[in-house]
CSV table of N, CA and C in Angstrom, one decimal:
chain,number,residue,atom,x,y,z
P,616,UNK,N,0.8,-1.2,0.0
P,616,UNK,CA,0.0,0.0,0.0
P,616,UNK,C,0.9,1.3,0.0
P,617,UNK,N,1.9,0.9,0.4
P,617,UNK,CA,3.3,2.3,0.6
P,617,UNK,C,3.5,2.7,-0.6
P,618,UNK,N,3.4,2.0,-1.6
P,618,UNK,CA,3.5,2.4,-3.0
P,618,UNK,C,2.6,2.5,-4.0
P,619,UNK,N,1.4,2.5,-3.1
P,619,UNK,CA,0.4,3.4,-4.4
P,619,UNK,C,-0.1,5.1,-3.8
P,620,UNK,N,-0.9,5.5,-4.5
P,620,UNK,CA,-1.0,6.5,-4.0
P,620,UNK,C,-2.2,7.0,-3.0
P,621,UNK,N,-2.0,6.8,-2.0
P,621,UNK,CA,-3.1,7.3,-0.7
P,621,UNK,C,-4.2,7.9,-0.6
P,622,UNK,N,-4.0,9.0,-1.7
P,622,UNK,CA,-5.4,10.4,-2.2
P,622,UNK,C,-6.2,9.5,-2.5
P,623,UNK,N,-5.7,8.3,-3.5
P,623,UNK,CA,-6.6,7.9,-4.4
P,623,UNK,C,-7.4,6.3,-4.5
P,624,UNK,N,-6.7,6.0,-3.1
P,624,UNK,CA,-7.3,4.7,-2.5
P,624,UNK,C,-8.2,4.8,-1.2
P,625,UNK,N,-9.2,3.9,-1.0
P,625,UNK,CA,-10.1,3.4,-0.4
P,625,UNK,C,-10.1,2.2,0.0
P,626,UNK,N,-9.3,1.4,1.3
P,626,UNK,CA,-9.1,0.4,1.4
P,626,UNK,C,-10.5,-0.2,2.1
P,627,UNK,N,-11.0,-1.3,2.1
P,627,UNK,CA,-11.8,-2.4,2.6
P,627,UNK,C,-11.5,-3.2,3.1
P,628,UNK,N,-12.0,-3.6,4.3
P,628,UNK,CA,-11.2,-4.7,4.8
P,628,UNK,C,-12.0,-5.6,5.7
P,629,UNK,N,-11.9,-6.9,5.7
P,629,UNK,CA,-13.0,-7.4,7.0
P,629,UNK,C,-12.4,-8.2,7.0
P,630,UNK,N,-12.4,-9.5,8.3
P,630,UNK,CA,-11.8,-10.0,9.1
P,630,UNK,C,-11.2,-9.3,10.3
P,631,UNK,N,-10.1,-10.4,10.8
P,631,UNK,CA,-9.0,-9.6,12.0
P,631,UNK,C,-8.1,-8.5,11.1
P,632,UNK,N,-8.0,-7.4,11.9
P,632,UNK,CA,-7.1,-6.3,11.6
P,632,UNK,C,-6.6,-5.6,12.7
P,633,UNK,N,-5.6,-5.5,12.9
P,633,UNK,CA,-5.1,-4.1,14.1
P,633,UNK,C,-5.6,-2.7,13.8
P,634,UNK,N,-6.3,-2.2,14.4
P,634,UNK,CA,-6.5,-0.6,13.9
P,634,UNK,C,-5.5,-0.2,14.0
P,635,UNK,N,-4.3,-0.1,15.1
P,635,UNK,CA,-3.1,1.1,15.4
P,635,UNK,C,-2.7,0.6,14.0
P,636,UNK,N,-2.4,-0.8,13.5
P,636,UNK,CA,-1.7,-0.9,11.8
P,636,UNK,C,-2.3,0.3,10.7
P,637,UNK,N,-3.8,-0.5,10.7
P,637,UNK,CA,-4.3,0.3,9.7
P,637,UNK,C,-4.4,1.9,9.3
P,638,UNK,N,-4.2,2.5,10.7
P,638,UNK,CA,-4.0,4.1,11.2
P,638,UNK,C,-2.7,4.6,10.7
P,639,UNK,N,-1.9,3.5,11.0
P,639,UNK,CA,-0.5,3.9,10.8
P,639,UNK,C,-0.3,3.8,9.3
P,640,UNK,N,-1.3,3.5,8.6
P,640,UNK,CA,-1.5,3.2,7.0
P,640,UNK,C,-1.5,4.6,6.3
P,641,UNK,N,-2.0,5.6,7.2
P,641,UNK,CA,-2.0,7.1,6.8
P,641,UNK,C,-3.3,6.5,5.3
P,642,UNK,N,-4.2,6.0,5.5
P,642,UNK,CA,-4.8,6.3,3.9
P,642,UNK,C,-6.7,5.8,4.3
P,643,UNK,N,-7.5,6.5,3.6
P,643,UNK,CA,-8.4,6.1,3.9
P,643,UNK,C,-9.1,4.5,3.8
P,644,UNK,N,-9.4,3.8,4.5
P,644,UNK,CA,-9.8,2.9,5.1
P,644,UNK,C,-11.3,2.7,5.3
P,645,UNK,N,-12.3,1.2,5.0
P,645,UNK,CA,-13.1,1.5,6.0
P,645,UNK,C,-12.7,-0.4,6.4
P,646,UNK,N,-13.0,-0.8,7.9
P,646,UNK,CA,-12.7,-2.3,8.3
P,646,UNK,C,-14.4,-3.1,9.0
P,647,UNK,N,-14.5,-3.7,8.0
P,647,UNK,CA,-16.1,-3.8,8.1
P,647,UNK,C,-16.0,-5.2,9.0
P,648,UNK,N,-15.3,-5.5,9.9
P,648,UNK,CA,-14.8,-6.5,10.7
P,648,UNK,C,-15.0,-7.8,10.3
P,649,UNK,N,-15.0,-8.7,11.4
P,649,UNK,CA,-15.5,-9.9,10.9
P,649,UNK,C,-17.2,-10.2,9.9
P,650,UNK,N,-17.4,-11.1,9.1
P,650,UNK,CA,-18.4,-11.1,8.5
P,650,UNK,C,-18.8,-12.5,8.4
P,651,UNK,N,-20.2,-12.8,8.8
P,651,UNK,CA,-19.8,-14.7,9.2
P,651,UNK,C,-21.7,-14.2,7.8
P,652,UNK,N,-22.0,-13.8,7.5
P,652,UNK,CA,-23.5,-14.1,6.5
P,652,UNK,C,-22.9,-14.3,5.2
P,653,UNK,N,-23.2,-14.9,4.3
P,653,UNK,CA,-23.2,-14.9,3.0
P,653,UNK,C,-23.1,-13.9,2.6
P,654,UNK,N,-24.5,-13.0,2.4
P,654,UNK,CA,-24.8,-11.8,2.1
P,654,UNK,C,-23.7,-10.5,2.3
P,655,UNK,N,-23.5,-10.4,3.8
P,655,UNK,CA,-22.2,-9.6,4.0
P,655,UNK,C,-21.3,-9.9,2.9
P,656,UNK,N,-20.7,-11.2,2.7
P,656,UNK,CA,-19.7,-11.2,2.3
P,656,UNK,C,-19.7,-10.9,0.9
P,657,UNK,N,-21.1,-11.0,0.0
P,657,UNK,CA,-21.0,-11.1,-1.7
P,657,UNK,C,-21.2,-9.7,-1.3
P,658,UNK,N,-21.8,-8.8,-0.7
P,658,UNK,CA,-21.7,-7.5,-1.1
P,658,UNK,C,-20.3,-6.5,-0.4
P,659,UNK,N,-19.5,-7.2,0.4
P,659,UNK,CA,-18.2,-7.0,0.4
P,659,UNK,C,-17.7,-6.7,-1.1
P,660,UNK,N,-17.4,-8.0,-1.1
P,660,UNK,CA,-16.8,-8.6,-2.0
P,660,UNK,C,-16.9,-7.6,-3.6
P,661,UNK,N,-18.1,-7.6,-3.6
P,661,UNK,CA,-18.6,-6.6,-5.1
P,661,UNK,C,-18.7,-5.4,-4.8
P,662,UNK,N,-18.7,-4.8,-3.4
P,662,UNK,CA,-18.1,-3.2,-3.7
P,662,UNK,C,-16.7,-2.8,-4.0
P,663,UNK,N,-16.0,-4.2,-4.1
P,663,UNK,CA,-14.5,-3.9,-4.1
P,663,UNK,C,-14.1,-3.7,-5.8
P,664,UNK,N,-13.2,-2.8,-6.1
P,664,UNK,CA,-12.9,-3.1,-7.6
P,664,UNK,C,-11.2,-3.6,-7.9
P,665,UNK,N,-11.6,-4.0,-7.1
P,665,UNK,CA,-10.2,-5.4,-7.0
P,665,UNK,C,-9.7,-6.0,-5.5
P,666,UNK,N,-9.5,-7.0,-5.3
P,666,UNK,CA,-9.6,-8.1,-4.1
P,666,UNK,C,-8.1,-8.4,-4.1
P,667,UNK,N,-7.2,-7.9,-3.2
P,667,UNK,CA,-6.0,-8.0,-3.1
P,667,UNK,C,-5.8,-9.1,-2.2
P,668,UNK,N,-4.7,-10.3,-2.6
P,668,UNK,CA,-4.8,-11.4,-1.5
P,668,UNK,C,-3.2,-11.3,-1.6
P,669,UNK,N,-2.1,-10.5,-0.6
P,669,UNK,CA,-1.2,-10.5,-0.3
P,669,UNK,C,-0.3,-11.4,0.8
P,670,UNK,N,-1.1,-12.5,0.5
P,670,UNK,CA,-0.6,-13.8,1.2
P,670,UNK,C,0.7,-14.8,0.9
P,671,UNK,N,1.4,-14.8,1.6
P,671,UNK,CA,3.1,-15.5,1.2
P,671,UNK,C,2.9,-16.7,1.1
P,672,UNK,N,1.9,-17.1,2.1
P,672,UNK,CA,1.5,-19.0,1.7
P,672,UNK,C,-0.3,-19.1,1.6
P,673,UNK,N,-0.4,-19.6,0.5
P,673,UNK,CA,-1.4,-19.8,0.5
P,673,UNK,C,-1.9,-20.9,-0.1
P,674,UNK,N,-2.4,-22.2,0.6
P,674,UNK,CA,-3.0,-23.5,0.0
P,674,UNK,C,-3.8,-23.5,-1.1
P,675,UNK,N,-5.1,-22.9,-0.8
P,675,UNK,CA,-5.7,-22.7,-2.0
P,675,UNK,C,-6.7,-21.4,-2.3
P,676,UNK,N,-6.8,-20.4,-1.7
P,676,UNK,CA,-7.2,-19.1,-1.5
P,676,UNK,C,-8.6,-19.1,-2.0
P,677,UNK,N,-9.6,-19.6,-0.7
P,677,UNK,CA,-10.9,-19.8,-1.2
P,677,UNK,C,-11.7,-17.8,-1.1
P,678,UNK,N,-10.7,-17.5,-0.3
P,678,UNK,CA,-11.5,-15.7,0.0
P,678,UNK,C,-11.4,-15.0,-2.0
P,679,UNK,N,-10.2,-15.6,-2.7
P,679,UNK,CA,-9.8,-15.5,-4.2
P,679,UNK,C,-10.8,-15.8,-5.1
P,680,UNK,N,-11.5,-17.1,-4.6
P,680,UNK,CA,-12.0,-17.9,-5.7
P,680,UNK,C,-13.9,-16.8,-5.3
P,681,UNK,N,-13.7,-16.2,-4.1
P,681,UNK,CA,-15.3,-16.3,-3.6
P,681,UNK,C,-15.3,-14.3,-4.2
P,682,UNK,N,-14.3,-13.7,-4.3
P,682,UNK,CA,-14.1,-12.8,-4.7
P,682,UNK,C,-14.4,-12.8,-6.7
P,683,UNK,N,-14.0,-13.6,-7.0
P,683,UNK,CA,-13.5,-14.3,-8.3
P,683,UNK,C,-15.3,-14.3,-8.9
P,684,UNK,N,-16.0,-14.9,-8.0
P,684,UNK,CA,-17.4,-15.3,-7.9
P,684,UNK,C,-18.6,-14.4,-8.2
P,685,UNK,N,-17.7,-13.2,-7.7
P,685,UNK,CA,-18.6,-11.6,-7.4
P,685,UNK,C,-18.3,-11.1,-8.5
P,686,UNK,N,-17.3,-11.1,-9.5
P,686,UNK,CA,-16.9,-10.2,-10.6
P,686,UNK,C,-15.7,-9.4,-10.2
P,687,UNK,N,-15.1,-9.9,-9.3
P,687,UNK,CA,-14.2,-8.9,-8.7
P,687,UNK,C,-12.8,-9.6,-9.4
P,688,UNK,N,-11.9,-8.7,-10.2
P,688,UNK,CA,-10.5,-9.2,-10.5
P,688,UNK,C,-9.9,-9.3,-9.0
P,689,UNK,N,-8.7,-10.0,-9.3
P,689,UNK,CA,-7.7,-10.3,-8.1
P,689,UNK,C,-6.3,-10.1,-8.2
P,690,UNK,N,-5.8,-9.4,-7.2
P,690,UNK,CA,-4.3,-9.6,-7.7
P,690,UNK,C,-3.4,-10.1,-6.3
P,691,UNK,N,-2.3,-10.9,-6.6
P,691,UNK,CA,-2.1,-11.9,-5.8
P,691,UNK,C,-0.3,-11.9,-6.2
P,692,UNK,N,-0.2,-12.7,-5.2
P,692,UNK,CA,1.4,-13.0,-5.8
P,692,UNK,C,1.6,-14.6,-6.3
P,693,UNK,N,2.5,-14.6,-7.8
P,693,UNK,CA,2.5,-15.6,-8.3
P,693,UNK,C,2.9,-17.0,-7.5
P,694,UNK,N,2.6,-17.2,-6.3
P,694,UNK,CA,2.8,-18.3,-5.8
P,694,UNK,C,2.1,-19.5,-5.3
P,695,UNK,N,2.3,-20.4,-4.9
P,695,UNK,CA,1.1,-21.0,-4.1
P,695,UNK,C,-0.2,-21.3,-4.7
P,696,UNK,N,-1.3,-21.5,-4.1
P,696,UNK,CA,-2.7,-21.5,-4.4
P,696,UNK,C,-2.9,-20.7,-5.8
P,697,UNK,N,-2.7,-19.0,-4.9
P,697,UNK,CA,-3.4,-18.3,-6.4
P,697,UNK,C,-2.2,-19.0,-7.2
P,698,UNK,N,-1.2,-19.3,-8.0
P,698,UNK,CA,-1.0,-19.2,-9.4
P,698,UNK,C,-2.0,-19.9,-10.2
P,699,UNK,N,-2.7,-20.8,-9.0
P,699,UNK,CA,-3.6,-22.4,-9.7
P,699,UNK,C,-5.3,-21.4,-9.9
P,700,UNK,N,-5.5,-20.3,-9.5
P,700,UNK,CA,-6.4,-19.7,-9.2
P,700,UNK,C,-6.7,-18.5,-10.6
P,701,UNK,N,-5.8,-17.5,-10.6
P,701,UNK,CA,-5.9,-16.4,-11.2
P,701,UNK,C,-5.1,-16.6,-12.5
P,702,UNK,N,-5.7,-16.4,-13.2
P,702,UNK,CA,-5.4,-16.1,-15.0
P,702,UNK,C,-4.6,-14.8,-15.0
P,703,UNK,N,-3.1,-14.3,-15.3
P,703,UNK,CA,-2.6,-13.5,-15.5
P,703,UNK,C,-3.0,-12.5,-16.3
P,704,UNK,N,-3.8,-11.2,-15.7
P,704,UNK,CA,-4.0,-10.6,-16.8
P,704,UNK,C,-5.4,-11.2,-17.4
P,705,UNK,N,-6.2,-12.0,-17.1
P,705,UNK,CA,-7.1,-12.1,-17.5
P,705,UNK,C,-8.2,-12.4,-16.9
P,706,UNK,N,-8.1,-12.8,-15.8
P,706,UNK,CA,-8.5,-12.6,-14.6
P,706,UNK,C,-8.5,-11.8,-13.2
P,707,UNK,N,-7.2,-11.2,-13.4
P,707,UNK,CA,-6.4,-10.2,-12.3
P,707,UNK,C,-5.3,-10.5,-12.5
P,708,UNK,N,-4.1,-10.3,-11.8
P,708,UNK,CA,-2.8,-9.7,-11.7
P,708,UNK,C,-2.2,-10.0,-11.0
P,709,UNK,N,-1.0,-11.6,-11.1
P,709,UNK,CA,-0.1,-12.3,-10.4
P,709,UNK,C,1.1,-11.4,-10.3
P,710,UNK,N,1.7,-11.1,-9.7
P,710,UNK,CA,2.8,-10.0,-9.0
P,710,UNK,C,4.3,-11.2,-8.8
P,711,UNK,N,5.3,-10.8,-9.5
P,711,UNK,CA,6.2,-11.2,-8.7
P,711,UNK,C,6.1,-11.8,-7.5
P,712,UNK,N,6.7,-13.1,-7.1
P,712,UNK,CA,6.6,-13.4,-5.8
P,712,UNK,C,6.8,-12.7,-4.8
P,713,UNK,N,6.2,-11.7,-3.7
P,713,UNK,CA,6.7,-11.7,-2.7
P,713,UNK,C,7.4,-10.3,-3.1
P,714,UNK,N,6.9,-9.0,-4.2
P,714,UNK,CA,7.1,-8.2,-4.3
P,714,UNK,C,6.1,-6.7,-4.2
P,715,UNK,N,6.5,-6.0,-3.4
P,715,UNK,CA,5.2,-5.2,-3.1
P,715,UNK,C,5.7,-4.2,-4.1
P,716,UNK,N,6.2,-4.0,-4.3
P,716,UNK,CA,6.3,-2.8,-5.5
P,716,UNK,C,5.3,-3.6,-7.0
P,717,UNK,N,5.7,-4.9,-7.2
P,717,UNK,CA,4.8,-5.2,-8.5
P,717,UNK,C,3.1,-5.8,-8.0
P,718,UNK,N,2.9,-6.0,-6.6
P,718,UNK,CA,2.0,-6.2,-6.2
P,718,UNK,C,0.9,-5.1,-6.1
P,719,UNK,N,1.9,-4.0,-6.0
P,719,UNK,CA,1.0,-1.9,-6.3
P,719,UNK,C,0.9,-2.0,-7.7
P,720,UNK,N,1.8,-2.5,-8.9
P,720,UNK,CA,2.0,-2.1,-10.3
P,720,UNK,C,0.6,-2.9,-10.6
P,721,UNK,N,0.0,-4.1,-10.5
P,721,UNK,CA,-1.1,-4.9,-10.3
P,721,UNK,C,-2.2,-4.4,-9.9
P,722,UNK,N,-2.4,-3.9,-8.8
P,722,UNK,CA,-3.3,-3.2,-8.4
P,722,UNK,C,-3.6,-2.2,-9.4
P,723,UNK,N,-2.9,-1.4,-9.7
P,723,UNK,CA,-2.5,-0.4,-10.4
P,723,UNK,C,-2.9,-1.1,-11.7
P,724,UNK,N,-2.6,-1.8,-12.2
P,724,UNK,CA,-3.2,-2.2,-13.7
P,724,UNK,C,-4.7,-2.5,-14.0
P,725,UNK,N,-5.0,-3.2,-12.3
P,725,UNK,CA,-6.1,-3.6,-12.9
P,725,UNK,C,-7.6,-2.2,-12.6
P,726,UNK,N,-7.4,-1.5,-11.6
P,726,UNK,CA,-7.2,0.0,-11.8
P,726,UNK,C,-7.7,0.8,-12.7
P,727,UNK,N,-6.4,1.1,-13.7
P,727,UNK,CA,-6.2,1.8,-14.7
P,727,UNK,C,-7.1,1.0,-16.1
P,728,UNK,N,-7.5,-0.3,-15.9
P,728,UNK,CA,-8.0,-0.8,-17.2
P,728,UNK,C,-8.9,0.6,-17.3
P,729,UNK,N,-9.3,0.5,-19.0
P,729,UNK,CA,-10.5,1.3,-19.5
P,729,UNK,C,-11.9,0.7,-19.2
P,730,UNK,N,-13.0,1.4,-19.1
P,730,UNK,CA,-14.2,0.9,-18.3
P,730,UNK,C,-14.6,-0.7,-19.5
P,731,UNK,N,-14.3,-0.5,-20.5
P,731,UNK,CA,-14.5,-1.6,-21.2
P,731,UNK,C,-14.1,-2.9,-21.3
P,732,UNK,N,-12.6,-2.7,-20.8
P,732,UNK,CA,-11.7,-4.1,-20.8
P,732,UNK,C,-11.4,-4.4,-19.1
P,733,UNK,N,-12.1,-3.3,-18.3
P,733,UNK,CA,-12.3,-3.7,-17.0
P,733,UNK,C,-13.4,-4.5,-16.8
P,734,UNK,N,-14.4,-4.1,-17.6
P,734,UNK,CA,-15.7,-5.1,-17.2
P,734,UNK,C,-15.5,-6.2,-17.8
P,735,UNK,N,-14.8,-6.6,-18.9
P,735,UNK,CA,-14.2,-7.6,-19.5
P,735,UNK,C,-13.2,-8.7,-18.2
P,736,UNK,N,-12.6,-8.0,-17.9
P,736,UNK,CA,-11.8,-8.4,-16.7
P,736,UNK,C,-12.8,-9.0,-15.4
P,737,UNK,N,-13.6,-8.2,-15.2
P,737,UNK,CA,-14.8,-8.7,-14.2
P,737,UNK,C,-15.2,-10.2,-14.8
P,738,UNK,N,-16.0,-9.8,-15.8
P,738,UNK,CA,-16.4,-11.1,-16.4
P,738,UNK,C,-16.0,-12.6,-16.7
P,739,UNK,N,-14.8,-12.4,-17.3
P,739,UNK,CA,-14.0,-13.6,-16.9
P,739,UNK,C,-13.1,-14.1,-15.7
P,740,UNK,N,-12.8,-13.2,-14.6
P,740,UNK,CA,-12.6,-13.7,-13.3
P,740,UNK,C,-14.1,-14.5,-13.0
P,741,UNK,N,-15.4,-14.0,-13.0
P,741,UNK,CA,-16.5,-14.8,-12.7
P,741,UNK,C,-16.5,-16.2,-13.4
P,742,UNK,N,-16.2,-16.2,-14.8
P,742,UNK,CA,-16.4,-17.4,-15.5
P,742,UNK,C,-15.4,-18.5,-15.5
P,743,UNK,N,-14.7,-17.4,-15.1
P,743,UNK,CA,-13.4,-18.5,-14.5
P,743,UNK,C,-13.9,-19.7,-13.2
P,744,UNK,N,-14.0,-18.7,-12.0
P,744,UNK,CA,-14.4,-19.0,-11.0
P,744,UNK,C,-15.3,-20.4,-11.1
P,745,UNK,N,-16.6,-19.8,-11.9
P,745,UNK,CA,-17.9,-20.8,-12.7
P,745,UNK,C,-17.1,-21.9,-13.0
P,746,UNK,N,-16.5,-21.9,-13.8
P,746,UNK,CA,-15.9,-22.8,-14.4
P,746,UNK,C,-15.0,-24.0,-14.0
P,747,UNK,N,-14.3,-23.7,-12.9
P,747,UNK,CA,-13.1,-24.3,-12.2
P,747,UNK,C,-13.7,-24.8,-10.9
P,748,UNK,N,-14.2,-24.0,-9.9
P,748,UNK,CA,-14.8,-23.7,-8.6
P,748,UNK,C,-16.3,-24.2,-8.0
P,749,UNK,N,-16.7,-24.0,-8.7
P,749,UNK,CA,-18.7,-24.3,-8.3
P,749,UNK,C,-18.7,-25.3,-7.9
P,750,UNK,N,-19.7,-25.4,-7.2
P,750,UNK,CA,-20.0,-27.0,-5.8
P,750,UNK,C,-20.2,-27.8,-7.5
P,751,UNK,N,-20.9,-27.8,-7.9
P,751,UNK,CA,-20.8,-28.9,-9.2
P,751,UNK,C,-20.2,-29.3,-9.8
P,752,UNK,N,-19.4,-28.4,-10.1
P,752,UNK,CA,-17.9,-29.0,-10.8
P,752,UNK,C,-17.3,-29.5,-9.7
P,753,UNK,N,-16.6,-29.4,-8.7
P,753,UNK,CA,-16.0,-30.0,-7.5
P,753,UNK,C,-17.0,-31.5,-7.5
P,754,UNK,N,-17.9,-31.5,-7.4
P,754,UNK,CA,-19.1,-32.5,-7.1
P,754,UNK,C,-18.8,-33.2,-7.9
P,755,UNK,N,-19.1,-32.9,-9.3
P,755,UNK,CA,-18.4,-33.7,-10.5
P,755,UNK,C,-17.4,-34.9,-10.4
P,756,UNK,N,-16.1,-33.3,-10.5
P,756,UNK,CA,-14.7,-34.6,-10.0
P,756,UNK,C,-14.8,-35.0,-9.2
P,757,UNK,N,-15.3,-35.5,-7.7
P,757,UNK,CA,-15.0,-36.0,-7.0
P,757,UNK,C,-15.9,-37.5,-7.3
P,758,UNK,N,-17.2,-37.4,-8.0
P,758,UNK,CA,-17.6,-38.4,-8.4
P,758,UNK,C,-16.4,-39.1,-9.2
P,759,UNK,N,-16.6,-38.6,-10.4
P,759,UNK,CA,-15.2,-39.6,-11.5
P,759,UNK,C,-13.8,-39.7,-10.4
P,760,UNK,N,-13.5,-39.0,-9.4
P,760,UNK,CA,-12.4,-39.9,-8.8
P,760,UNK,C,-12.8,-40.8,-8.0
P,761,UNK,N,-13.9,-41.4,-7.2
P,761,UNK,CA,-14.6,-42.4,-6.7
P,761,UNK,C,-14.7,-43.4,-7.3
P,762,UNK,N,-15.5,-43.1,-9.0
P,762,UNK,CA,-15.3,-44.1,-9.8
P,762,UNK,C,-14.3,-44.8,-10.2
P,763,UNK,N,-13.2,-44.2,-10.3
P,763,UNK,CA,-11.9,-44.0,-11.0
P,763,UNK,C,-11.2,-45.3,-9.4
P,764,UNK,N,-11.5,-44.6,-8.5
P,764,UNK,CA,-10.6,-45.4,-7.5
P,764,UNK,C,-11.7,-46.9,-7.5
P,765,UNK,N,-13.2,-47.3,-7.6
P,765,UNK,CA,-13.6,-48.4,-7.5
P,765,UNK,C,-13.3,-49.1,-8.6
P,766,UNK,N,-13.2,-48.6,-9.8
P,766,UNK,CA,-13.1,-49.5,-11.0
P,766,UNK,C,-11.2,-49.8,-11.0
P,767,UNK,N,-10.7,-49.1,-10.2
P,767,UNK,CA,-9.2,-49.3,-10.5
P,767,UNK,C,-8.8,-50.3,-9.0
P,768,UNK,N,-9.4,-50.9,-8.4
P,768,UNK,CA,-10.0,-51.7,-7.1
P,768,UNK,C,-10.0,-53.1,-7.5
């Protein structure tokens, strides 16, 4: 966040957060705390115009895939979970590993898209999501690996 510019961000945030951190952030903020409803969370989620998951380890980043869900691009660092998650640039914006300068340049791109190739950007993070993610598809494969393990039995 040190490297974008403060005037012109509006950070969101729910879950655990330190206020003295966030204060110490010098930039406007709002921390909508913990959020345990559905509802809370898709309308989180979709007032955001990009879902930053600045996580060093991350298994499989379901807050990514549930953002992903809402139309919300993501930008993340190319490791872990998200690289298996986010479409470079077509979905949002993998950053150097573990770099906050290209993790702002990200933000910043997805940002800066024009209102036309931003909604574009929305739309395929969602279809992505659809596509990969959905209790049905999961449902799916887990059937054919069931099968897969009894006929191979």
């Amino acid at each position: 966040l040190n490297n974008l510019d403060k005037e012109e961000m509006h950070v969101l945030l729910f879950g655990r957060s330190g206020e003295s951190e966030l204060n110490a952030l010098n930039m406007h903020y709002t921390n909508l705390g913990y959020l345990s409803d559905t509802d809370a969370l898709r309308t989180a989620y979709s007032a955001a115009d990009v879902f930053v998951a600045p996580s060093r380890m991350d298994a499989f980043g379901k807050t990514l895939v549930e953002a992903m869900l809402c139309g919300t691009p993501v930008v993340a660092f190319d490791a872990t979970g998200p690289k298996d998650i986010v479409d470079h640039r077509t979905t949002g914006y993998l950053a150097e590993p573990f770099s906050p300068e290209d993790l702002a340049r990200g933000i910043r791109w997805v940002l800066d898209r024009p209102s036309e190739a931003y909604e574009e950007l929305c739309s395929a993070a969602r279809a992505r999501a659809l596509q990969r993610f959905d209790s049905k598809v999961i449902a799916k494969q887990y059937v054919e690996l069931y099968r897969d393990i009894i006929d191979g039995a």
